[in-house]
CSV table of C-alpha atoms and ligand atoms in Angstrom, one decimal:
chain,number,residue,atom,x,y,z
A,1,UNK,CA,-25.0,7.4,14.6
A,2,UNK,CA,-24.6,7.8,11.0
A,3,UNK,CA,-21.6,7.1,8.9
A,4,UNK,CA,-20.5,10.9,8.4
A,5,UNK,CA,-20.5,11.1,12.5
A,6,UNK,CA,-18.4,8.1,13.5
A,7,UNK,CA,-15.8,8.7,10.9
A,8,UNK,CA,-15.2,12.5,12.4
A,9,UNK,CA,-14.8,10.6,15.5
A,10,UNK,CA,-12.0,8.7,14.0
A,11,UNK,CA,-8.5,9.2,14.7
A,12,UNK,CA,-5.6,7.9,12.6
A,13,UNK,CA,-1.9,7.4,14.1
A,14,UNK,CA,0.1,7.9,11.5
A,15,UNK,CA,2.6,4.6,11.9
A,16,UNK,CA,6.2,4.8,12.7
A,17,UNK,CA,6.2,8.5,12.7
A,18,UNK,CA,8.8,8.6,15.1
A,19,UNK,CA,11.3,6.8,13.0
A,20,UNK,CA,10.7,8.4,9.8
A,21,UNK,CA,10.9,11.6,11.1
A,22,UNK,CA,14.9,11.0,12.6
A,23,UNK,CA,15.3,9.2,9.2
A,24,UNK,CA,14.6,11.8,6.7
A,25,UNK,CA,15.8,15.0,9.3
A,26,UNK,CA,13.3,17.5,8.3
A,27,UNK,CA,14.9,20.1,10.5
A,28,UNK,CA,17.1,20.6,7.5
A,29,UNK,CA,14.9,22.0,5.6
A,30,UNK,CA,14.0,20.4,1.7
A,31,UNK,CA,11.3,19.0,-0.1
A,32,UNK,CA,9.5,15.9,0.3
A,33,UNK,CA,6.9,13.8,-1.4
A,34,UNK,CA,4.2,11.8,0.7
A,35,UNK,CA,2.8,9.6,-1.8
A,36,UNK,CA,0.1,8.4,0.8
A,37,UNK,CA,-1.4,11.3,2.2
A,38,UNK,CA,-4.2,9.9,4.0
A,39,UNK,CA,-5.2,12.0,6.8
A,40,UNK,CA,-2.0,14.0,6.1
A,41,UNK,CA,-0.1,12.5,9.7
A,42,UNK,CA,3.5,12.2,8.0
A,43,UNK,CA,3.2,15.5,5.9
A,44,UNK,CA,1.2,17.5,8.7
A,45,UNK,CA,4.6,16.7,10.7
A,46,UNK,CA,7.0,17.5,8.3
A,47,UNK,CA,5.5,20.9,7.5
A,48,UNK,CA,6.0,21.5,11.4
A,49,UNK,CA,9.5,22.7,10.2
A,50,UNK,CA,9.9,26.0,8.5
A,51,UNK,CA,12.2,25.0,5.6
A,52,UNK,CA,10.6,22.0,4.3
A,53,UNK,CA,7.8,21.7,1.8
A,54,UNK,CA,5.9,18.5,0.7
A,55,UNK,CA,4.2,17.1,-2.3
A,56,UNK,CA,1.3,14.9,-1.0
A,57,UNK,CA,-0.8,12.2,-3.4
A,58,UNK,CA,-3.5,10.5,-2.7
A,59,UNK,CA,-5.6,8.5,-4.9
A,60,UNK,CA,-9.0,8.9,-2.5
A,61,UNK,CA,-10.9,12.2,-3.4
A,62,UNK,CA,-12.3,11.7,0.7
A,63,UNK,CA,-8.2,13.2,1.6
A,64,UNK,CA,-9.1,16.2,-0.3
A,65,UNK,CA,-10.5,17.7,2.5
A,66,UNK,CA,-7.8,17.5,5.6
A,67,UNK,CA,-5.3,18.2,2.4
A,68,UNK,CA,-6.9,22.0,1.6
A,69,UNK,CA,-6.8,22.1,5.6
A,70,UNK,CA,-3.2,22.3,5.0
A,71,UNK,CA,-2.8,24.0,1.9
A,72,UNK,CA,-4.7,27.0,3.7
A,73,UNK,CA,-2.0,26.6,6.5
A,74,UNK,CA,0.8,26.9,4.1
A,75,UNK,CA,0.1,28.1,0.8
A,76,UNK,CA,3.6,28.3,-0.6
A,77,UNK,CA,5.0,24.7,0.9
A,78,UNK,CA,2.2,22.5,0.5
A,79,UNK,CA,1.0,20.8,-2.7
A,80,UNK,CA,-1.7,18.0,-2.8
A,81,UNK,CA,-2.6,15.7,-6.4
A,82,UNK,CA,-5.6,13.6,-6.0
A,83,UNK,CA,-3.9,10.4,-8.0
A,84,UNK,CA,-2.4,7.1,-7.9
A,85,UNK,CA,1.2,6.6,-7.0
A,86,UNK,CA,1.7,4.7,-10.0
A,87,UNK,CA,2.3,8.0,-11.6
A,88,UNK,CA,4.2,9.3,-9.5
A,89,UNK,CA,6.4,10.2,-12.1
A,90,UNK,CA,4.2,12.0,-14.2
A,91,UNK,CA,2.5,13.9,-11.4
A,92,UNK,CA,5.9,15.3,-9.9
A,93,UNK,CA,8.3,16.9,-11.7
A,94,UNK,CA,11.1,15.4,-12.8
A,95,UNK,CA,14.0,18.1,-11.6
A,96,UNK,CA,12.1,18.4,-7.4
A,97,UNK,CA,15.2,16.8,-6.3
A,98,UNK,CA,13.2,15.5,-3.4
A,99,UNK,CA,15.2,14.6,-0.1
A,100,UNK,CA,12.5,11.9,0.4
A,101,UNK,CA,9.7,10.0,-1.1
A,102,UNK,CA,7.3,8.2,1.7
A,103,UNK,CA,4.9,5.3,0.7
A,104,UNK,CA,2.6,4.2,3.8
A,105,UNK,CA,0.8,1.5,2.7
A,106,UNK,CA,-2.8,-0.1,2.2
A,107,UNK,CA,-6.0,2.0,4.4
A,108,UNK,CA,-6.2,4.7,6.4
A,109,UNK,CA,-8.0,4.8,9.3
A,110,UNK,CA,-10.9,6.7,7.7
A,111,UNK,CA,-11.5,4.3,5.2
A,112,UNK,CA,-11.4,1.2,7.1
A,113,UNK,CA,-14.1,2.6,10.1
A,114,UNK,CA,-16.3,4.7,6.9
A,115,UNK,CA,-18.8,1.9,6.4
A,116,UNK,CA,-20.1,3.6,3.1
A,117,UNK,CA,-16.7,2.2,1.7
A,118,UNK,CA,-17.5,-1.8,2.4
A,119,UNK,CA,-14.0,-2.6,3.3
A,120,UNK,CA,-15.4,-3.7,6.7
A,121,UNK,CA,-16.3,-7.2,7.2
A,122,UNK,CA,-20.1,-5.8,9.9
A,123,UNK,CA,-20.7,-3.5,6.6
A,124,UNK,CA,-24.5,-3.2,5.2
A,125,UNK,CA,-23.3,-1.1,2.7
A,126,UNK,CA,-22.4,-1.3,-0.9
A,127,UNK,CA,-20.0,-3.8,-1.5
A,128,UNK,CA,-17.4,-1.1,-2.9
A,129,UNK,CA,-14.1,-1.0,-1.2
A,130,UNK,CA,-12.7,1.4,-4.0
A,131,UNK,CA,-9.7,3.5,-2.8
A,132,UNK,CA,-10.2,5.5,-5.6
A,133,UNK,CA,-9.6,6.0,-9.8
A,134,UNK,CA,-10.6,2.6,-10.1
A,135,UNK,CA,-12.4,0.5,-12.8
A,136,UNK,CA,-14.6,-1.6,-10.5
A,137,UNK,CA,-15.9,-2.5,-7.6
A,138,UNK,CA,-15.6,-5.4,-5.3
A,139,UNK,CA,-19.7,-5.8,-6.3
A,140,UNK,CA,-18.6,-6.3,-9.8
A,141,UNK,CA,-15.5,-8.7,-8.9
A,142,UNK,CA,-17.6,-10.9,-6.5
A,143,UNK,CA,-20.7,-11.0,-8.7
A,144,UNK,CA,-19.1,-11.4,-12.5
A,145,UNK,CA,-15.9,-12.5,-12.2
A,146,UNK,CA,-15.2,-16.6,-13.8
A,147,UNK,CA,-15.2,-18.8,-10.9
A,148,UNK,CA,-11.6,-20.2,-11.5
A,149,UNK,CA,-10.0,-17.0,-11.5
A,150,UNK,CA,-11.8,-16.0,-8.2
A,151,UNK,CA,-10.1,-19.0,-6.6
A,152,UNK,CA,-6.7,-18.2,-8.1
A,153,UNK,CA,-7.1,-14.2,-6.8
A,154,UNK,CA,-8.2,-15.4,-3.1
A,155,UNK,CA,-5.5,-18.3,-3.2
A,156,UNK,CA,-2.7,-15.8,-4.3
A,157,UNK,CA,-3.6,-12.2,-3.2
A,158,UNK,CA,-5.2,-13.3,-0.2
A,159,UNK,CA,-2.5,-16.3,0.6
A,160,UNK,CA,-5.5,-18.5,1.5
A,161,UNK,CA,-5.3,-22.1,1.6
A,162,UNK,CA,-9.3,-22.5,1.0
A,163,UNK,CA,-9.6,-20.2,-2.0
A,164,UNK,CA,-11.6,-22.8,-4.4
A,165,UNK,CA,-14.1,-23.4,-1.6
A,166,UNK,CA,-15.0,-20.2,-1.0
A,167,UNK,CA,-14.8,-19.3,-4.8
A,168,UNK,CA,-17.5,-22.4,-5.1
A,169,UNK,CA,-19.7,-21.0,-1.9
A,170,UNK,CA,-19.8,-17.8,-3.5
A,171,UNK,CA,-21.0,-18.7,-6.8
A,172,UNK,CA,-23.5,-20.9,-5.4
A,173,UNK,CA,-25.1,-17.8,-3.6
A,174,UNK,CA,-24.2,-15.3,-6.7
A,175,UNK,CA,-26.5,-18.1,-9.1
A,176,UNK,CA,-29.7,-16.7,-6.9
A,177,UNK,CA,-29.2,-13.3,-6.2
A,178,UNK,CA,-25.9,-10.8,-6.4
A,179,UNK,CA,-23.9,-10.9,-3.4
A,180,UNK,CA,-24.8,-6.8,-2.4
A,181,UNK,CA,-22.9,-6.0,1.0
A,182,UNK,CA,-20.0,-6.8,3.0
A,183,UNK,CA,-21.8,-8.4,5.8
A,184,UNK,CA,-23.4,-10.7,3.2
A,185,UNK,CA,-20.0,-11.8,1.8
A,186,UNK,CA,-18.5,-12.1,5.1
A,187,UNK,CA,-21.1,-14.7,6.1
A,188,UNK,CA,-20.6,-16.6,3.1
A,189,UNK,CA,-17.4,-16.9,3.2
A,190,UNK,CA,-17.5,-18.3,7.3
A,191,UNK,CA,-20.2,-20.6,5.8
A,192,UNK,CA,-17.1,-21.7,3.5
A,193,UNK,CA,-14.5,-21.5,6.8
A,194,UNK,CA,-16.5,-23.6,9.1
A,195,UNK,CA,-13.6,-25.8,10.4
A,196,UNK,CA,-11.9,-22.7,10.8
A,197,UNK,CA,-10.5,-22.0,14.2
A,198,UNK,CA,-8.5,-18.9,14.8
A,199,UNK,CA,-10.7,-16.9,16.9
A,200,UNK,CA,-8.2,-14.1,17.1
A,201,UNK,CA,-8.8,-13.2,13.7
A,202,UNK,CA,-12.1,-13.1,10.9
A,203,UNK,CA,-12.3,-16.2,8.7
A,204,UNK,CA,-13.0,-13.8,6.0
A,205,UNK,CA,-9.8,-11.3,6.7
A,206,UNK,CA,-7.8,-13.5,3.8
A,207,UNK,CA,-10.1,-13.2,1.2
A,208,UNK,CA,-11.2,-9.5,2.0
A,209,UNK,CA,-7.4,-8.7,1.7
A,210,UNK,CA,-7.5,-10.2,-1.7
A,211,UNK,CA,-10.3,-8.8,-3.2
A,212,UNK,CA,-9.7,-5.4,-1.9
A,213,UNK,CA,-6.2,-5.9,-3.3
A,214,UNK,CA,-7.5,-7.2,-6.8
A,215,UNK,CA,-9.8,-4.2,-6.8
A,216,UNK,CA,-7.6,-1.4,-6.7
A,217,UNK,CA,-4.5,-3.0,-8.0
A,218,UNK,CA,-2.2,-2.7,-4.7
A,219,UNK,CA,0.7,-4.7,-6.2
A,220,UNK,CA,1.4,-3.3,-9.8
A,221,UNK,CA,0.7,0.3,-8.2
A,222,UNK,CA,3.8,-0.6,-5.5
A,223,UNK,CA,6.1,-1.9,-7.9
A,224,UNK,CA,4.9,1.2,-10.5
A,225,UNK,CA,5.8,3.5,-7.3
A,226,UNK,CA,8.8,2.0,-6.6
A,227,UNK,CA,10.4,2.0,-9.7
A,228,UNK,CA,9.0,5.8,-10.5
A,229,UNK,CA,10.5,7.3,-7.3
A,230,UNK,CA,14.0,5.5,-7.6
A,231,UNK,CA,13.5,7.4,-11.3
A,232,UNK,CA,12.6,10.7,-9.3
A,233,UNK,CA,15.2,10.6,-6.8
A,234,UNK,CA,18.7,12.1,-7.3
A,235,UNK,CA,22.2,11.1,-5.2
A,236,UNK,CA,21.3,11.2,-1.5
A,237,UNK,CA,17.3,11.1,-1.7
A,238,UNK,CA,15.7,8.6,1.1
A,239,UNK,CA,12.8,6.0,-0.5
A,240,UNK,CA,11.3,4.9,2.9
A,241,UNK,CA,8.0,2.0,2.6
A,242,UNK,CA,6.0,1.2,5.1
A,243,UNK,CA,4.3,-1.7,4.8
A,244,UNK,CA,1.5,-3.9,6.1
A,245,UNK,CA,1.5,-7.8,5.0
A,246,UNK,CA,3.4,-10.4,3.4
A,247,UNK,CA,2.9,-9.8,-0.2
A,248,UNK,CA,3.9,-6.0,0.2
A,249,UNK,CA,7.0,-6.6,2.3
A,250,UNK,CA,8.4,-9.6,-0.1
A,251,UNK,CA,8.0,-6.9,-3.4
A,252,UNK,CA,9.8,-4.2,-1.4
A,253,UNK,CA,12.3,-6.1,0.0
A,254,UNK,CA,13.0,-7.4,-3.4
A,255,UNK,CA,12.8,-3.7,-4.6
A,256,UNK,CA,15.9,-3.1,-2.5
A,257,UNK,CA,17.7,-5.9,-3.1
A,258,UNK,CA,18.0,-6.5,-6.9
A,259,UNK,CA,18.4,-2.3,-6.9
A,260,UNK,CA,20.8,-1.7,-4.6
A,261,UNK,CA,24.8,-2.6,-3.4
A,262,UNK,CA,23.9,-5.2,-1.8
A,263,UNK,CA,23.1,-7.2,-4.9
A,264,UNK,CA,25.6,-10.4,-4.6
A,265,UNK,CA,29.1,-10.7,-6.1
A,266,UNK,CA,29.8,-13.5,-8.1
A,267,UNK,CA,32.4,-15.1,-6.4
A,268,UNK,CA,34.4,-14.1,-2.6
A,269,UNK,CA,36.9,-14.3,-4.1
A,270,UNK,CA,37.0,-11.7,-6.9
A,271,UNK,CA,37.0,-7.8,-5.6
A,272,UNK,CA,33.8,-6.5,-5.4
A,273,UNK,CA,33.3,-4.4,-8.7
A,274,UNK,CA,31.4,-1.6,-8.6
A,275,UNK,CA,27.9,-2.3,-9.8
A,276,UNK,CA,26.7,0.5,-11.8
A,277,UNK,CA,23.5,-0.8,-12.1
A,278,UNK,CA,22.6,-0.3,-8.7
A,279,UNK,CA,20.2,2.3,-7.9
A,280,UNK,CA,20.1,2.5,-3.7
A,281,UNK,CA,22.3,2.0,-1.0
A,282,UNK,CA,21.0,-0.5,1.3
A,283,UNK,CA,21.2,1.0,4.8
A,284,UNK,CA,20.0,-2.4,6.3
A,285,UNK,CA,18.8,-5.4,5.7
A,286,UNK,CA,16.2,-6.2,8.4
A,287,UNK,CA,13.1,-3.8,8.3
A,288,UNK,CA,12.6,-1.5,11.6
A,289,UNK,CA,9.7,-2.4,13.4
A,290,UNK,CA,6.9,-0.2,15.6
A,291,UNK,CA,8.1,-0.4,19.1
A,292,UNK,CA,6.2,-1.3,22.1
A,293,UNK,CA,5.1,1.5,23.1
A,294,UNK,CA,3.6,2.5,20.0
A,295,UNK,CA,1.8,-1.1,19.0
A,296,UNK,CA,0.0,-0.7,22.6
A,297,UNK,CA,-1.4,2.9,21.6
A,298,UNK,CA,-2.2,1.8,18.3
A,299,UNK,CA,-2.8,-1.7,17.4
A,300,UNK,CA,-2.2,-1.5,13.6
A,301,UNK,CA,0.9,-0.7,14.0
A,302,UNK,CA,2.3,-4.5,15.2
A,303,UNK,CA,2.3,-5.5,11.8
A,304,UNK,CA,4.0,-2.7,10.1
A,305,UNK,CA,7.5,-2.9,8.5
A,306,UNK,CA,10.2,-0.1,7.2
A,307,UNK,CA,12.5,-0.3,4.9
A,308,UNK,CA,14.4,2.3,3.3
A,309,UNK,CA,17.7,3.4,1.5
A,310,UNK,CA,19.3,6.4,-0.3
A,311,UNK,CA,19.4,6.7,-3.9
A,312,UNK,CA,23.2,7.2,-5.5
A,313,UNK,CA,24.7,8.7,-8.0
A,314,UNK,CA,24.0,6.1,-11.2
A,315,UNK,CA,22.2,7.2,-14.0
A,316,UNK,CA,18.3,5.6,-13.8
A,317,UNK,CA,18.1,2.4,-15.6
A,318,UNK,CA,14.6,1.0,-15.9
A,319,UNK,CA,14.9,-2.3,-13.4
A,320,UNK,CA,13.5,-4.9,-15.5
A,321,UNK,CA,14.7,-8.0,-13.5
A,322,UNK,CA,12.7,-6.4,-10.8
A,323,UNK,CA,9.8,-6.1,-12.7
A,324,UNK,CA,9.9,-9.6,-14.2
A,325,UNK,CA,10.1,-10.8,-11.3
A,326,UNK,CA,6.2,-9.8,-10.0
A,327,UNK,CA,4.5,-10.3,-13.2
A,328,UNK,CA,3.1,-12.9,-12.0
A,329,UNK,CA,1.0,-10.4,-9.5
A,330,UNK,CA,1.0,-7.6,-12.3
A,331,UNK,CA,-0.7,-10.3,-15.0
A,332,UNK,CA,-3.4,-11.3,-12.4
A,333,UNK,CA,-4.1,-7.8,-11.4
A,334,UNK,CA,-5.0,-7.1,-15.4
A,335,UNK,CA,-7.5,-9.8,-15.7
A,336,UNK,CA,-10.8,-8.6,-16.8
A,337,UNK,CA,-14.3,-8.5,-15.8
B,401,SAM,C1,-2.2,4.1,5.6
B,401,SAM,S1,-2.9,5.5,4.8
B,401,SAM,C2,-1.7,6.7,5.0
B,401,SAM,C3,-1.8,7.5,6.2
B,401,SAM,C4,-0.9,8.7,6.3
B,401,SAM,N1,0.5,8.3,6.3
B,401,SAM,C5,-1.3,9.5,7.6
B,401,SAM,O1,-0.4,9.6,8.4
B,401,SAM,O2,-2.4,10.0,7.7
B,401,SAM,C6,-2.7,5.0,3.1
B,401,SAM,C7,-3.3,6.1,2.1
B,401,SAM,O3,-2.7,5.8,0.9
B,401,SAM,C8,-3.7,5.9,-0.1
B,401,SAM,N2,-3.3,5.0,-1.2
B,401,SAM,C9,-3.2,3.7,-1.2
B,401,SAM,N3,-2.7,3.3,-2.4
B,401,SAM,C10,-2.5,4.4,-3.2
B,401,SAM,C11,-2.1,4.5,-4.5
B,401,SAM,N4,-1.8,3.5,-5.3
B,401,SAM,N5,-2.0,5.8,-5.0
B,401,SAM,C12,-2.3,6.9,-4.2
B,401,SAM,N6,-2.7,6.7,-2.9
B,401,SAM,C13,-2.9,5.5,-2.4
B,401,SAM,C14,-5.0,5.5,0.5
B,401,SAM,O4,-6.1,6.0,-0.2
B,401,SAM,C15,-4.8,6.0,1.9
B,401,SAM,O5,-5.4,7.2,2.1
């Protein structure tokens, strides 16, 4: 079966649609931007009702093709940008007053079970795992990248205990010849994991995280995304995030704390002042979660998270003690090859 045939076969559940959908009301009518488009689940949902049009992004070219699917469908409510949603606010115009702005996080389907794309650990392919508008490859990563910093990008994005020894295992092998596929770097880095003994999960699934992560710069683009769509949204516009691991949940949780009401007062005793910094009104603290029923139809799900809150009436001001607080993650993202 070739890689064209099985991906066709693939079906991608868009995650948590059910909650989403009673959170942002789309009978109502209004406009909404889907800054992960994927295979088009949330927006292909929303469009379902007659008064609502959507803005869809997506930074893979591959999403072009189920989005003109539904620009044929609706000509005059659907519009798709093939970019990253670190521009959101450059891509969208600045008066759409949307009702919502939706980020589902990290792969779709598609790309995960497309073995062309190398995100898969059994992949012969290319060692790519480009979502799209990058500036390289995992190939070039792996292959050129100094040997400390490897370490320092597995250890960090990748929250793995073992980074320097697979950082050493892999320059050992890149010395001889460069390390070409997936599979390849998968076995090296078990070679580096031998102890390891959680069966339920691929000694390598840390490290792929973090160099698929490194590669298309998953942590500056969410806090670029986040702060551009609290700029785009007016009083009484939704930011909803889905999200899939530990790094991602702690920036957007932070997002919505510094940003919103819920931001501490400085003593119980004083009357809370009105903080007219705050961007959002926190409609909860604890994330919603997939519910049973869902995580048995669709295993990806178990791990997702959703947060959201509605924008208020306060004048944008850049968040800079958000964005201070990640540069850690935004520095190692700019390193260079
Ligand atoms: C989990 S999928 C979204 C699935 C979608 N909600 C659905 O129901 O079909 C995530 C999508 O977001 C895209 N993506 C990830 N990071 C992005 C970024 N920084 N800018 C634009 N698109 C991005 C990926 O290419 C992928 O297609």
């Amino acid at each position: 079966m070739n890689a064209t045939m099985s991906l066709e076969k693939t079906k991608h559940h868009p995650v948590m649609l059910n909650q989403i959908l009673s959170i942002i009301s789309p009978q109502h009518g209004g406009t909404f931007v889907d800054c992960t488009f994927g295979g088009g689940g949330y927006s292909k949902a929303i469009l379902k009702f007659p008064r609502t049009k959507v803005l869809a992004i997506d930074r893979d070219k591959l999403t072009k093709k189920y989005a003109d699917l539904l620009g044929n469908k609706f000509p005059k409510r659907f519009n798709f940008f093939q970019e990253k949603f670190s521009n959101l606010d450059k891509t969208v115009q600045q008066n759409l007053n949307p009702r919502a702005i939706i980020f589902d996080l990290g792969l779709s389907s598609f790309q995960l079970s497309d073995t062309e794309r190398g995100f898969s650990f059994k992949s012969k392919n290319f060692l790519n795992m480009e979502m799209g508008i990058n500036e390289y490859s995992a190939y070039d990563v792996i292959n050129t990248l100094d040997k400390e910093y490897l370490a320092t990008i597995i250890k960090v994005l990748g929250e793995e205990r073992d980074g320097r020894a697979i950082a050493n295992k892999i320059d050992k092998y890149r010395r001889k010849k460069p390390i070409k596929t997936s599979q390849e770097l998968s076995s090296i880095i078990n070679e580096a994991k031998k102890n390891y003994n959680n069966y339920k999960r691929n000694p390598a699934t840390k490290t792929f995280q973090a160099i698929r992560i490194f590669v298309n710069k998953e942590l500056t683009e969410l806090v670029l995304g986040l702060i551009g769509a609290a700029k785009l949204l007016s009083d009484g516009g939704m930011l909803i995030v889905v999200s899939f691991h530990s790094l991602e949940d702690k920036i957007v949780k932070n997002f919505f704390n510094i940003c919103s009401n819920l931001k501490k007062n400085p003593s119980r005793y004083l009357p809370i002042k009105e903080n007219k910094s705050s961007l959002f009104k926190l409609i909860s603290k604890k994330p919603l979660v997939a519910d049973i029923t869902e995580i048995n139809e669709n295993i990806r799900s178990r791990s997702a998270k959703l947060r959201y809150a509605v924008r208020n009436n306060n004048s944008f001001i850049y968040p800079e003690e958000f964005k201070k607080k990640f540069l850690n993650y935004l520095k190692l993202e700019e390193g260079t090859i």
